[in-house]
Short mmCIF file of C-alpha atoms and ligand atoms in Angstrom, two decimals:
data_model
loop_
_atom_site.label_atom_id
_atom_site.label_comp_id
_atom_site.label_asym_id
_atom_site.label_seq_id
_atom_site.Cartn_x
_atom_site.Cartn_y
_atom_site.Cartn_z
CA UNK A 17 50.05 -30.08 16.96
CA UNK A 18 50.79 -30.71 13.18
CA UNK A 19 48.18 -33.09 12.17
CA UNK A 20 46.60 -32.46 9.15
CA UNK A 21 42.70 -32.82 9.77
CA UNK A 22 41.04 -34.58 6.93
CA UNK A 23 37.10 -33.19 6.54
CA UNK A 24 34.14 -34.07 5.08
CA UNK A 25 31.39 -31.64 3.40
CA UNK A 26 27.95 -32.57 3.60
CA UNK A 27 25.14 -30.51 2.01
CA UNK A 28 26.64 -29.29 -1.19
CA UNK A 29 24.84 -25.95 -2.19
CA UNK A 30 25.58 -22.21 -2.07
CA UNK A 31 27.42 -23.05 1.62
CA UNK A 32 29.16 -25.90 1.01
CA UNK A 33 31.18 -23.86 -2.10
CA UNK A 34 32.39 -21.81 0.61
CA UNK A 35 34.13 -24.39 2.46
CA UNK A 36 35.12 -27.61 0.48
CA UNK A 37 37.15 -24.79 -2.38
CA UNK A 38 39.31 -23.57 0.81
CA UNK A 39 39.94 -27.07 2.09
CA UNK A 40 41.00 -28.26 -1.56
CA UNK A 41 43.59 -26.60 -2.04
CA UNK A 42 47.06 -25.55 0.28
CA UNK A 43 45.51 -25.18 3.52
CA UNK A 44 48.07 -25.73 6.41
CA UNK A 45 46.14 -27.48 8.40
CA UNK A 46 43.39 -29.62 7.06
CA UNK A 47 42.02 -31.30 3.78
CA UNK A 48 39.30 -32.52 2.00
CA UNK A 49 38.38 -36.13 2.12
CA UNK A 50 35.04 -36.54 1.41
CA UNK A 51 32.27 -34.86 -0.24
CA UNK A 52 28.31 -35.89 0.08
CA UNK A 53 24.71 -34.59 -0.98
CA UNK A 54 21.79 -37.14 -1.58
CA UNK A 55 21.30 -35.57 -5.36
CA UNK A 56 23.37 -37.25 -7.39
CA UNK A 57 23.29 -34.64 -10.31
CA UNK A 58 24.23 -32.32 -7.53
CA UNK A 59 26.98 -34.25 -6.52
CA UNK A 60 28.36 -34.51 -10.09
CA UNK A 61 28.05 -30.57 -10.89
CA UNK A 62 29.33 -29.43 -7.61
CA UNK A 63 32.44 -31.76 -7.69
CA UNK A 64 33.17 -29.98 -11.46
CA UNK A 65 32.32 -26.61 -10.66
CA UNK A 66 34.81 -26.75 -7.26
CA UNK A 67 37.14 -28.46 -9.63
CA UNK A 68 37.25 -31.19 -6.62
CA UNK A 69 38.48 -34.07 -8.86
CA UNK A 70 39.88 -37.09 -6.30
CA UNK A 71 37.79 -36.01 -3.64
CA UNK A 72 35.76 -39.17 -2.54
CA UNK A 73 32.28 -38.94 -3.92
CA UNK A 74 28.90 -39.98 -1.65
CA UNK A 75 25.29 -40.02 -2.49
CA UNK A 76 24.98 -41.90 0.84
CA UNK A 77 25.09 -39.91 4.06
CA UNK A 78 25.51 -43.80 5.82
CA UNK A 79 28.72 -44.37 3.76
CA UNK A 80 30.22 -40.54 4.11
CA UNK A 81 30.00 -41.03 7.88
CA UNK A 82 31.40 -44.42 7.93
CA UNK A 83 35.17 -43.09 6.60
CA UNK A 84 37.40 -44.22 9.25
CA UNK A 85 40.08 -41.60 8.44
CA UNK A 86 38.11 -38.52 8.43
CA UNK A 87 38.59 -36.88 11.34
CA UNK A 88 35.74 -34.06 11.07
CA UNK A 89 32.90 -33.08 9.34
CA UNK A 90 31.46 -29.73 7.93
CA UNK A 91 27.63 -29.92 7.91
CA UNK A 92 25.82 -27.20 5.19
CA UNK A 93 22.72 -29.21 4.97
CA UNK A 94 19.26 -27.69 5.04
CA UNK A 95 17.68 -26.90 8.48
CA UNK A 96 15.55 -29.98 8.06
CA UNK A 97 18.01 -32.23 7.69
CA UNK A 98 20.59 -30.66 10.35
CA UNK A 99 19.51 -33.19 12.91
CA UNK A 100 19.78 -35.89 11.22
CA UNK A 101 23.56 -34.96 10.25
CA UNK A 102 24.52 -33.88 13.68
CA UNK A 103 23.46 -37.16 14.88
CA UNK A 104 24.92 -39.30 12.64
CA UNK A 105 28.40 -37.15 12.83
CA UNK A 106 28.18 -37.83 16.96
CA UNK A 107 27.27 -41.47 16.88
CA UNK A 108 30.27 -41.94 14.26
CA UNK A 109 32.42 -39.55 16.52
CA UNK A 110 33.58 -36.91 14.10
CA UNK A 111 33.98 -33.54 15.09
CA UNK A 112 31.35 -31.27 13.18
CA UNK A 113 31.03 -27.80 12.66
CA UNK A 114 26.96 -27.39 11.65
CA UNK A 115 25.91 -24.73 9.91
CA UNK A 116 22.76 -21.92 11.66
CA UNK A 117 20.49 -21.91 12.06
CA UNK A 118 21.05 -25.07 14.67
CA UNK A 119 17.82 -26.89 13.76
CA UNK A 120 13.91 -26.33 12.56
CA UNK A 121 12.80 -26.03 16.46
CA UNK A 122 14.29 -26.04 19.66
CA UNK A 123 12.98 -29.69 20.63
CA UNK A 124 15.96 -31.02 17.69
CA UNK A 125 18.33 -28.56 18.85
CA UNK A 126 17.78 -30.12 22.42
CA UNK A 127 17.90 -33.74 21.08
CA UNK A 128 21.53 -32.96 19.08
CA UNK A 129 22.81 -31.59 23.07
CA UNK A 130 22.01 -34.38 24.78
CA UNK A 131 23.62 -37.05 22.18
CA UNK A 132 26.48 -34.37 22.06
CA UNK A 133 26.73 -34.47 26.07
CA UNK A 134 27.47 -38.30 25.88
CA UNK A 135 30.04 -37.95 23.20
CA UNK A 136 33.87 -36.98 23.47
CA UNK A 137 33.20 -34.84 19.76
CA UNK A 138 33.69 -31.21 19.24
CA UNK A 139 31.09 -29.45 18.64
CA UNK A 140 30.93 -25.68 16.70
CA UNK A 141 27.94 -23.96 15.81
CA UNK A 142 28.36 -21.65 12.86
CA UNK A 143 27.27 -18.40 14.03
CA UNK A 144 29.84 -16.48 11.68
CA UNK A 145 28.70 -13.50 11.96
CA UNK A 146 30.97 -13.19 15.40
CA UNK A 147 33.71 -13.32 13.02
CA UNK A 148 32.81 -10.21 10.91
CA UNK A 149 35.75 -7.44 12.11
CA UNK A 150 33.03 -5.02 12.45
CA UNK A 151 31.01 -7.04 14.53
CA UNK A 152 34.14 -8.15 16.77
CA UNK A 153 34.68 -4.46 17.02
CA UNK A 154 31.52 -3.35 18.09
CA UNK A 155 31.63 -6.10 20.92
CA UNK A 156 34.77 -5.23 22.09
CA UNK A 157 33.89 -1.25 22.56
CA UNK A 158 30.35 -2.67 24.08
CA UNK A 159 32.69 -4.91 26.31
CA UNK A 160 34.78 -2.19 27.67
CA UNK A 161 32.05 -0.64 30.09
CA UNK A 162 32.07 2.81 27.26
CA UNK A 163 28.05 2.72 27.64
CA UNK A 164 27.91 2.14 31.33
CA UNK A 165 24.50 -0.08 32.15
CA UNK A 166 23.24 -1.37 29.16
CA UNK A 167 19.75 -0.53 29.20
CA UNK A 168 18.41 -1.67 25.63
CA UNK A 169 19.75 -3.21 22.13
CA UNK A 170 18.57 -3.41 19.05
CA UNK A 171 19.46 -4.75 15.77
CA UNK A 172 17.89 -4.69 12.01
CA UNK A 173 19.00 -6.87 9.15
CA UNK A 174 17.66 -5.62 5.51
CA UNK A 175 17.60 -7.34 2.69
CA UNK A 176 18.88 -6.86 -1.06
CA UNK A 177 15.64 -7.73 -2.89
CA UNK A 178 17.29 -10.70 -4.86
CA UNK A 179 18.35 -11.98 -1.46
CA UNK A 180 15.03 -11.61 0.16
CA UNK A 181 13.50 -13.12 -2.88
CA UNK A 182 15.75 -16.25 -2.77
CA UNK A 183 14.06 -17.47 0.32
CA UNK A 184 10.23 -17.24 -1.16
CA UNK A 185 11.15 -20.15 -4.00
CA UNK A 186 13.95 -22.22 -1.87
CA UNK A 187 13.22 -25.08 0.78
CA UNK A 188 13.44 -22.02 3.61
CA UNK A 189 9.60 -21.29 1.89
CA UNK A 190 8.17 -23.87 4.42
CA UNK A 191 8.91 -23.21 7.66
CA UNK A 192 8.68 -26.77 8.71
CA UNK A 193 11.52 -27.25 6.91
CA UNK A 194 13.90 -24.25 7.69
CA UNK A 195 11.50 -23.40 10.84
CA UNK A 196 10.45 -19.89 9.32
CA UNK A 197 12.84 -17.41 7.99
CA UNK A 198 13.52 -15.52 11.62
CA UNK A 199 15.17 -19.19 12.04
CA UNK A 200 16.70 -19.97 9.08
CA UNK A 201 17.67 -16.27 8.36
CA UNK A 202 18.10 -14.22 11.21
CA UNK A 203 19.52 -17.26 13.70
CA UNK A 204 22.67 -14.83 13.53
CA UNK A 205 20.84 -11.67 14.70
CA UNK A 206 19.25 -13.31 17.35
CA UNK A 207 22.09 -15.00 18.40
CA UNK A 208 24.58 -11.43 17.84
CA UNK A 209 21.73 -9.63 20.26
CA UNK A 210 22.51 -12.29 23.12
CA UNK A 211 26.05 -12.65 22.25
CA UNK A 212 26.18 -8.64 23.13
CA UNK A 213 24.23 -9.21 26.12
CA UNK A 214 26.08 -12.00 27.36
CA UNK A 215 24.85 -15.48 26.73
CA UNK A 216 24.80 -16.34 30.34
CA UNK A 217 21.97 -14.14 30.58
CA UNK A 218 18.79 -15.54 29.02
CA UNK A 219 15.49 -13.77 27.25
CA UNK A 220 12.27 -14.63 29.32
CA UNK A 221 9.60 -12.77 27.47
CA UNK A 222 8.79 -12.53 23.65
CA UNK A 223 6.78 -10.54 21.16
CA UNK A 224 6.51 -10.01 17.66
CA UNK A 225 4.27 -8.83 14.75
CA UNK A 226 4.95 -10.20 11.57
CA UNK A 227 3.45 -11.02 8.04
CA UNK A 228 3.57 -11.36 4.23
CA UNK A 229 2.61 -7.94 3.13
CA UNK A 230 4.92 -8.04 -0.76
CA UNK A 231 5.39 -11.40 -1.80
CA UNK A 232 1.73 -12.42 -2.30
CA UNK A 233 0.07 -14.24 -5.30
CA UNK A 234 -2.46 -10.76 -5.78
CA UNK A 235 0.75 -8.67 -6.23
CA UNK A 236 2.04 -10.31 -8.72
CA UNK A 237 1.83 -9.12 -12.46
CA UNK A 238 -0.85 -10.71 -14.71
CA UNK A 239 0.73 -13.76 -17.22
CA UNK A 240 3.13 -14.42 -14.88
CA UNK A 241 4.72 -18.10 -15.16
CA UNK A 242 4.74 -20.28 -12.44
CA UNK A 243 8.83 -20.36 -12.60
CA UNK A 244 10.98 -17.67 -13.39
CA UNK A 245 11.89 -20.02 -16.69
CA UNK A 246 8.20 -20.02 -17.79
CA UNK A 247 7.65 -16.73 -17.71
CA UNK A 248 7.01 -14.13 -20.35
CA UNK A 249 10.57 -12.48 -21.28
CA UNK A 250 8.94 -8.52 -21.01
CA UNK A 251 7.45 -9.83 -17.07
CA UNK A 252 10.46 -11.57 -16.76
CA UNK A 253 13.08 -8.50 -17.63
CA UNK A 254 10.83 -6.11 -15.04
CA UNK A 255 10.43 -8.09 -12.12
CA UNK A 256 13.41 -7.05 -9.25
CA UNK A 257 12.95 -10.63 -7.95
CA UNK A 258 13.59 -12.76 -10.71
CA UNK A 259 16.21 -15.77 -9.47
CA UNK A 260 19.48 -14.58 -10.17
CA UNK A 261 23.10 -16.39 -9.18
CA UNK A 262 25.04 -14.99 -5.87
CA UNK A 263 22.36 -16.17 -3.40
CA UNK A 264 22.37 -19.75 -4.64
CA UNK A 265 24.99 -22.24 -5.38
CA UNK A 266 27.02 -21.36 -7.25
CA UNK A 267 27.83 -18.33 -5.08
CA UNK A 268 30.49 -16.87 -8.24
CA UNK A 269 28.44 -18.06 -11.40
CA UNK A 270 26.65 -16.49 -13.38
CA UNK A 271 23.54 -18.21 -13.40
CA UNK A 272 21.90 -20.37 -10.71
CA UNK A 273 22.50 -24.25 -10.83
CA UNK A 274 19.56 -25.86 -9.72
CA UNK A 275 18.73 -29.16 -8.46
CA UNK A 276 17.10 -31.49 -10.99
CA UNK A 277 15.24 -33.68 -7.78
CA UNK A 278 13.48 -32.86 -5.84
CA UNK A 279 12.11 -29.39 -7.54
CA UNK A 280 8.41 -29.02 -5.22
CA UNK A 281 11.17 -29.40 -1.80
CA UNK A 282 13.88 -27.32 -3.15
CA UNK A 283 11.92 -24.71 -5.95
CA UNK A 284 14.42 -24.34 -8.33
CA UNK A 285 13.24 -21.10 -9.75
CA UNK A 286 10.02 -20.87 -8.40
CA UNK A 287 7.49 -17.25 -8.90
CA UNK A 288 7.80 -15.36 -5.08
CA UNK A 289 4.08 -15.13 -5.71
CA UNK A 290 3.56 -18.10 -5.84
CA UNK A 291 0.92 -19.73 -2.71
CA UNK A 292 2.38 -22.48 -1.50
CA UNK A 293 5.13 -20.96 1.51
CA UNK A 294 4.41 -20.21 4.81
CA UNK A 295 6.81 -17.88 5.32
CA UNK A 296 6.07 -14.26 6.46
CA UNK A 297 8.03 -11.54 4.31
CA UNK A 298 8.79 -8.75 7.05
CA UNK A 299 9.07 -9.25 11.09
CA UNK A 300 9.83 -7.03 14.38
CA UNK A 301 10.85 -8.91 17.50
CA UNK A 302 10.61 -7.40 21.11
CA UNK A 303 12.64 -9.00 23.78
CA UNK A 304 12.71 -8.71 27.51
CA UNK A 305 16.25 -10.41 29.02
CA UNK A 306 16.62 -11.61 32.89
CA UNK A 307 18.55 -8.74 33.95
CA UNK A 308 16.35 -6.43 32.75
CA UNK A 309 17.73 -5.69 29.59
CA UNK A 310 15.15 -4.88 26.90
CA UNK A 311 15.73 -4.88 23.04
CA UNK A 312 14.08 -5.32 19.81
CA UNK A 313 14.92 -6.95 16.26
CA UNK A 314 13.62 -6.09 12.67
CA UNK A 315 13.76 -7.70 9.56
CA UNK A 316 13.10 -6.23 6.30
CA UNK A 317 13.89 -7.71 2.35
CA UNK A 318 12.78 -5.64 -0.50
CA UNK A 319 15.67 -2.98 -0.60
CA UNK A 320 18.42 -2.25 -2.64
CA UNK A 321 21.18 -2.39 -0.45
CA UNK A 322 21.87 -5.29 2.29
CA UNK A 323 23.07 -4.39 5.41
CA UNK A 324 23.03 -5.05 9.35
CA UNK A 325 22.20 -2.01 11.91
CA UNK A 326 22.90 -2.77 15.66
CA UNK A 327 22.39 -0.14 18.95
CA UNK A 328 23.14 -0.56 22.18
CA UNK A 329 21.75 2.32 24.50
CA UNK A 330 23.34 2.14 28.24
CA UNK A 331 23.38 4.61 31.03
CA UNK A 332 26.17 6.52 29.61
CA UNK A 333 26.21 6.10 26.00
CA UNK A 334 25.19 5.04 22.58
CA UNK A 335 27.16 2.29 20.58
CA UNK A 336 26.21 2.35 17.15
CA UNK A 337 27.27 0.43 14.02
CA UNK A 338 26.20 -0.14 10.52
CA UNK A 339 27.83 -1.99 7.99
CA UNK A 340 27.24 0.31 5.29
CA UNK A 341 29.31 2.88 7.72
CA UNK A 342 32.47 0.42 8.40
CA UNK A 343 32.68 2.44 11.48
CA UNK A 344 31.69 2.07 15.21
CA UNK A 345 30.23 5.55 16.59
CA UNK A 346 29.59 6.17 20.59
CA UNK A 347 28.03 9.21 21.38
CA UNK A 348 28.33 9.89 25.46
CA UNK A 349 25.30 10.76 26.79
CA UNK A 350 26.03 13.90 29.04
CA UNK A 351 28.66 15.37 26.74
CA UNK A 352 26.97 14.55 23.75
CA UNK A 353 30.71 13.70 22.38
CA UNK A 354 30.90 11.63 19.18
CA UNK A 355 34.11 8.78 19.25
CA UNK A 356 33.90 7.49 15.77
CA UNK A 357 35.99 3.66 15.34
CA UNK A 358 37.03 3.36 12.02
CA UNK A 359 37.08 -0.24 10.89
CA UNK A 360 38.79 -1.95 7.88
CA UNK A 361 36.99 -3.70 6.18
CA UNK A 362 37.25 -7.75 6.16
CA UNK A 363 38.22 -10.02 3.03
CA UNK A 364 36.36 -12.52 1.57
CA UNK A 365 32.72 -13.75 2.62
CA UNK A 366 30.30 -12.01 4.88
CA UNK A 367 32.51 -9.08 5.15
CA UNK A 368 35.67 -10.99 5.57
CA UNK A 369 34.16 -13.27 8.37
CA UNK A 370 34.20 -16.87 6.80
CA UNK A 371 38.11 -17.26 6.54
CA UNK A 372 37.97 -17.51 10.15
CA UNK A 373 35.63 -20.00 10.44
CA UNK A 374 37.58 -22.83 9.40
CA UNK A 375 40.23 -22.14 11.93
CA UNK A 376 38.29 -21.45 14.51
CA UNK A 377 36.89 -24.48 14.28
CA UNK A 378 39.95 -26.30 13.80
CA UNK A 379 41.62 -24.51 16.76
CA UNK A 380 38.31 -25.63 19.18
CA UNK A 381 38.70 -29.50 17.97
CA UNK A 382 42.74 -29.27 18.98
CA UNK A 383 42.16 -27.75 22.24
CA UNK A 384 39.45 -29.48 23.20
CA UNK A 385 37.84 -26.47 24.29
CA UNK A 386 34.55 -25.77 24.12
CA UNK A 387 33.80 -23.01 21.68
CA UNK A 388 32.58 -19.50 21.81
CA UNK A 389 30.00 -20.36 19.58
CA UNK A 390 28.51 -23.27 20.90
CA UNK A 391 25.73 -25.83 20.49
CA UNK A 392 23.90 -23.89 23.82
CA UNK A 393 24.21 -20.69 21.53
CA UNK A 394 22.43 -22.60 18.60
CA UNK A 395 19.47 -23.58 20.87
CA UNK A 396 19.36 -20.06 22.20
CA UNK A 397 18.72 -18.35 19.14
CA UNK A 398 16.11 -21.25 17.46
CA UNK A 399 14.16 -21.23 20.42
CA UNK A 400 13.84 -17.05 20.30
CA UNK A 401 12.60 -17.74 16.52
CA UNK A 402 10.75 -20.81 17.58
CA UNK A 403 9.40 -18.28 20.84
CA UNK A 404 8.85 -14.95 18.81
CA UNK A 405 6.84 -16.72 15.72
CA UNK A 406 4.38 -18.53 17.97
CA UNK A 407 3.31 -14.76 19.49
CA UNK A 408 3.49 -13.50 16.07
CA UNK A 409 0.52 -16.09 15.57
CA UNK A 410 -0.98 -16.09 18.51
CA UNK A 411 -0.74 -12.75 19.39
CA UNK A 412 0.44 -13.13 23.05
CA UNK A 413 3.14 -12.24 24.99
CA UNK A 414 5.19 -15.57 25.22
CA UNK A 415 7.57 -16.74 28.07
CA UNK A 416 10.75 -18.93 28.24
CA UNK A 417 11.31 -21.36 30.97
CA UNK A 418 14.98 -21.50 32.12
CA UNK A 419 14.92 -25.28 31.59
CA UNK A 420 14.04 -24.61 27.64
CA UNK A 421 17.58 -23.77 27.20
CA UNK A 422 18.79 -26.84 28.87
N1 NAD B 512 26.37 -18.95 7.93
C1 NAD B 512 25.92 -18.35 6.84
O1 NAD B 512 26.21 -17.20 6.60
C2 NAD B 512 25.09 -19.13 5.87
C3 NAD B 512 24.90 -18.66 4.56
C4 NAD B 512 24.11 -19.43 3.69
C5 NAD B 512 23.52 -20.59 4.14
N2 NAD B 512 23.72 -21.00 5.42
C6 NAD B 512 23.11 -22.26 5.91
O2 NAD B 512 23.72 -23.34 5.21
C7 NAD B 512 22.78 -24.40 5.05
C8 NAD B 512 22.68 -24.80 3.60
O3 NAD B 512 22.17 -23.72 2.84
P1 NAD B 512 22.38 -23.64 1.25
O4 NAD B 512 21.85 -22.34 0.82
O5 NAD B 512 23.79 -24.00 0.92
O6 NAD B 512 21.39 -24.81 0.77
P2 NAD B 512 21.31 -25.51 -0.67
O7 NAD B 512 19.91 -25.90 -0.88
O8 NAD B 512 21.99 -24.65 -1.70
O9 NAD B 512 22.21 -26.82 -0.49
C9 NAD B 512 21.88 -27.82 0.41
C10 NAD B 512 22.31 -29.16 -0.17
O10 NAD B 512 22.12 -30.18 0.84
C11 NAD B 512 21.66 -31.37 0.20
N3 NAD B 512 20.98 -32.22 1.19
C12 NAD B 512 19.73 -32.10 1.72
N4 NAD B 512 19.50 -33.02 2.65
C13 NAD B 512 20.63 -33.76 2.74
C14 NAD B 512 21.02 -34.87 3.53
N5 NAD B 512 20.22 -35.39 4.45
N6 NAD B 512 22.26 -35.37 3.36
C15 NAD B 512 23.10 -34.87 2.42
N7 NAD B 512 22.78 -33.81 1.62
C16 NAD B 512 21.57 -33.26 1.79
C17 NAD B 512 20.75 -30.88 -0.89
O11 NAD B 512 20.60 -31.87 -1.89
C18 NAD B 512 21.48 -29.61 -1.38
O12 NAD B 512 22.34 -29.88 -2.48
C19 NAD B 512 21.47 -23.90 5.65
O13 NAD B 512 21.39 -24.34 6.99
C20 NAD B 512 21.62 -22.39 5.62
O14 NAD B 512 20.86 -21.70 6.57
C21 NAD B 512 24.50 -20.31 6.28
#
């Protein structure tokens, strides 16, 4: 087929950049139509910065929708307002791709399958961590049988402190709003643990510890503002977490360009000690799957490198990878021989992963085909978040029903 697909962008922050900039511009296959976010300044900077200059221009998520010649839309919205997007792409029938994590809680995530069910759209959940070349790797060698039985997995995400920090001032800080940062953060890991598994299988039992053990108001320095803006310059220059660009649109600036409405939702450069969030600051998962499988998850944020760890221990072997390695290592075990994979490194966002995405999605909407990384996927991996953060409060051992997932 050699229809050019015209797309809309809705949510225009850090995620957004990543999208609308490729679309503008010579793709083969698709361009940008239409642009939206409710914040008019927003609107106005984000159209300048992306140098998007006939792009059409909405404050009004009622009138972006309502474009009879745009053919898809590309939904970076915040968690909270996911829902509502998905929705209102469906019931105008536009093909969407919507960003992770799927939705605050798996009761939204259940609502957006069911409209999706009675609608002839295409669907793609934006899991693109699948599209990482190490990642891909790793599943491949985990595919081919190397480890025998899979017996366990485990995975760890860590944090570069300005990252971590980012989500302590940000609308993620309430996790009614981003439904806690295992959701709104880790929606990938979860969903990268099953997607090695084998998303037919399901998890049935849940635990996790959790809590905010850094990023409370007692460890923060004396005289510290209440914004990074209002705060003494010698506090300012020795705190690791002050807000710094790279996490927060724009993802290539120098400094970050916050919204001027809003500011109590969104935080602008709110103090990580600050009291108001909800949000715990470190987290370990344990998981139990159907088959048997077992595994667990950790995530960490105060360091000074980011990276991903994931294991997978079977019968026969070890399958190792870290991204700080760029290699896949499988150590047999009865030999105790070592098979490193070397992998080359991707290009361009999360470690070459996001110039896929686009594509991908494309290719899914001209088939017809139902995705790898589905709408079921998204559900899978809120309602483990949604699952592992009511034992981390209640302290119990919590099980999933098969008909949560639908
Ligand atoms: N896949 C990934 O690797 C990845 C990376 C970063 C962020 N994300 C996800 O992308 C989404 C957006 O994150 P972000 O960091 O870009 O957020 P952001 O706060 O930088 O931008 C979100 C924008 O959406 C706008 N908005 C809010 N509600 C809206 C509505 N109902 N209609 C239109 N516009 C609305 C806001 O005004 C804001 O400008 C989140 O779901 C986040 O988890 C995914």
């Amino acid at each position: 087929m050699n229809k050019t697909w015209r797309i809309g962008v809705i949510g225009l922050g850090a995620r957004a950049e990543s999208f609308s900039r490729k679309l503008d511009g010579d793709h083969p296959r698709a361009k940008l139509l239409a642009v939206c976010d409710l914040d008019a300044d927003r609107l106005e900077k984000y159209c300048e910065w992306c140098g998007h200059g006939d792009v059409r221009r909405f404050c009004d998520p009622a009138e972006f929708f309502a474009q009879k010649d745009m053919d898809a839309v590309i939904i970076t919205t915040p968690e909270f307002a996911h829902k509502e997007s998905a929705l209102a792409a469906i019931a105008a029938g536009k093909h969407f791709y919507l960003e992770k994590a799927m939705a605050t809680n798996s009761e939204d995530c259940r609502a957006i399958i069911r409209a999706h069910r009675k609608s002839k759209v295409t669907a793609y959940l934006g899991f693109n961590m699948r599209w990482n070349p190490i990642f891909r790797r790793f599943k491949e060698i985990v595919d081919s049988g190397v480890a025998g039985q899979i017996v366990h997995v485990a995975g760890l995400e860590q944090l570069h402190q300005t990252h971590g920090a980012a989500f302590m001032r940000r609308f993620h800080r309430h996790s009614e709003r981003s439904g806690g940062l295992l959701n709104t953060k880790c929606a990938h890991d979860l969903d990268m643990l099953g997607w090695l598994v084998g998303h037919k299988r399901r998890v049935v039992k849940v635990a996790s510890f959790g809590g905010t053990n850094v990023f409370l108001p007692q460890k923060g320095p004396k005289g510290r503002g209440t914004h990074c803006g209002r705060c003494p310059e010698a506090i300012r220059r020795a705190c690791p977490y002050v807000d710094r660009a790279g996490f927060v649109f724009p993802i290539d600036g120098k400094e970050p360009m916050h919204k001027t409405r809003e500011k109590d939702v969104y935080g602008g450069d709110l103090c990580v000690y600050h009291d108001d969030k909800d949000l715990v600051d470190n987290q370990t998962v344990i998981l139990e799957w159907n088959h048997g499988v077992r595994g667990n998850f950790n995530m960490q944020l105060f360091q000074n490198k980011g990276r991903r760890a994931y294991s997978v221990w079977g019968e026969k072997a070890l399958v190792e990878m870290d991204t700080s390695w760029g290699e896949v290592r499988v150590t047999h075990s009865t030999s105790g021989e070592v098979q490193i994979h070397a992998i080359k490194p991707g290009q361009g966002g999360h470690g070459g992963a996001d110039r896929f995405l686009i594509d991908s999605f494309l290719d899914a909407i001209e088939t017809g085909r139902a995705p790898d990384s589905d709408l079921s996927a998204g559900l899978a991996a809120t309602l483990l978040a949604e699952k592992a953060d009511e034992s981390r409060r209640t302290g119990k051992v919590i099980e999933i029903r098969k008909d949560e997932y639908l």
